[in-house]
Amino acid sequence: MKILSNEQLVAAYRDAEKQGNDQDWISLLKKEIRNRGLKPFRKS
């Protein structure tokens, strides 16, 4: 995986979530976000 800054990682996650077409990519991004200790997840 390409090295991303925290901001780029969150933006990529949110874009992927909006499109919703590749669940594997979304889960990979979500896992990396959790590993870095970030909390960008929206409450549904």
PDB file of C-alpha atoms in Angstrom, residues 7-33:
ATOM      1  CA  GLU A   7      -5.337  13.275   6.173  1.00  0.00           C
ATOM      2  CA  GLN A   8      -4.989  11.429   2.857  1.00  0.00           C
ATOM      3  CA  LEU A   9      -5.892   8.150   4.532  1.00  0.00           C
ATOM      4  CA  VAL A  10      -9.068   9.594   6.046  1.00  0.00           C
ATOM      5  CA  ALA A  11     -10.023  11.246   2.748  1.00  0.00           C
ATOM      6  CA  ALA A  12      -9.472   7.991   0.843  1.00  0.00           C
ATOM      7  CA  TYR A  13     -11.596   6.118   3.381  1.00  0.00           C
ATOM      8  CA  ARG A  14     -14.460   8.610   3.176  1.00  0.00           C
ATOM      9  CA  ASP A  15     -14.372   8.635  -0.642  1.00  0.00           C
ATOM     10  CA  ALA A  16     -14.404   4.838  -0.774  1.00  0.00           C
ATOM     11  CA  GLU A  17     -17.257   4.729   1.739  1.00  0.00           C
ATOM     12  CA  LYS A  18     -19.320   7.170  -0.358  1.00  0.00           C
ATOM     13  CA  GLN A  19     -18.798   5.115  -3.522  1.00  0.00           C
ATOM     14  CA  GLY A  20     -19.349   1.874  -1.618  1.00  0.00           C
ATOM     15  CA  ASN A  21     -18.261  -0.406  -4.433  1.00  0.00           C
ATOM     16  CA  ASP A  22     -15.098  -2.074  -3.074  1.00  0.00           C
ATOM     17  CA  GLN A  23     -15.581  -3.466   0.422  1.00  0.00           C
ATOM     18  CA  ASP A  24     -12.076  -4.986   0.547  1.00  0.00           C
ATOM     19  CA  TRP A  25     -10.467  -1.572   0.007  1.00  0.00           C
ATOM     20  CA  ILE A  26     -12.765   0.033   2.581  1.00  0.00           C
ATOM     21  CA  SER A  27     -11.901  -2.596   5.193  1.00  0.00           C
ATOM     22  CA  LEU A  28      -8.162  -2.239   4.464  1.00  0.00           C
ATOM     23  CA  LEU A  29      -8.341   1.540   4.911  1.00  0.00           C
ATOM     24  CA  LYS A  30     -10.434   1.155   8.065  1.00  0.00           C
ATOM     25  CA  LYS A  31      -7.879  -1.277   9.514  1.00  0.00           C
ATOM     26  CA  GLU A  32      -5.005   1.118   8.794  1.00  0.00           C
ATOM     27  CA  ILE A  33      -6.927   4.021  10.367  1.00  0.00           C
TER      28      ILE A  33
END
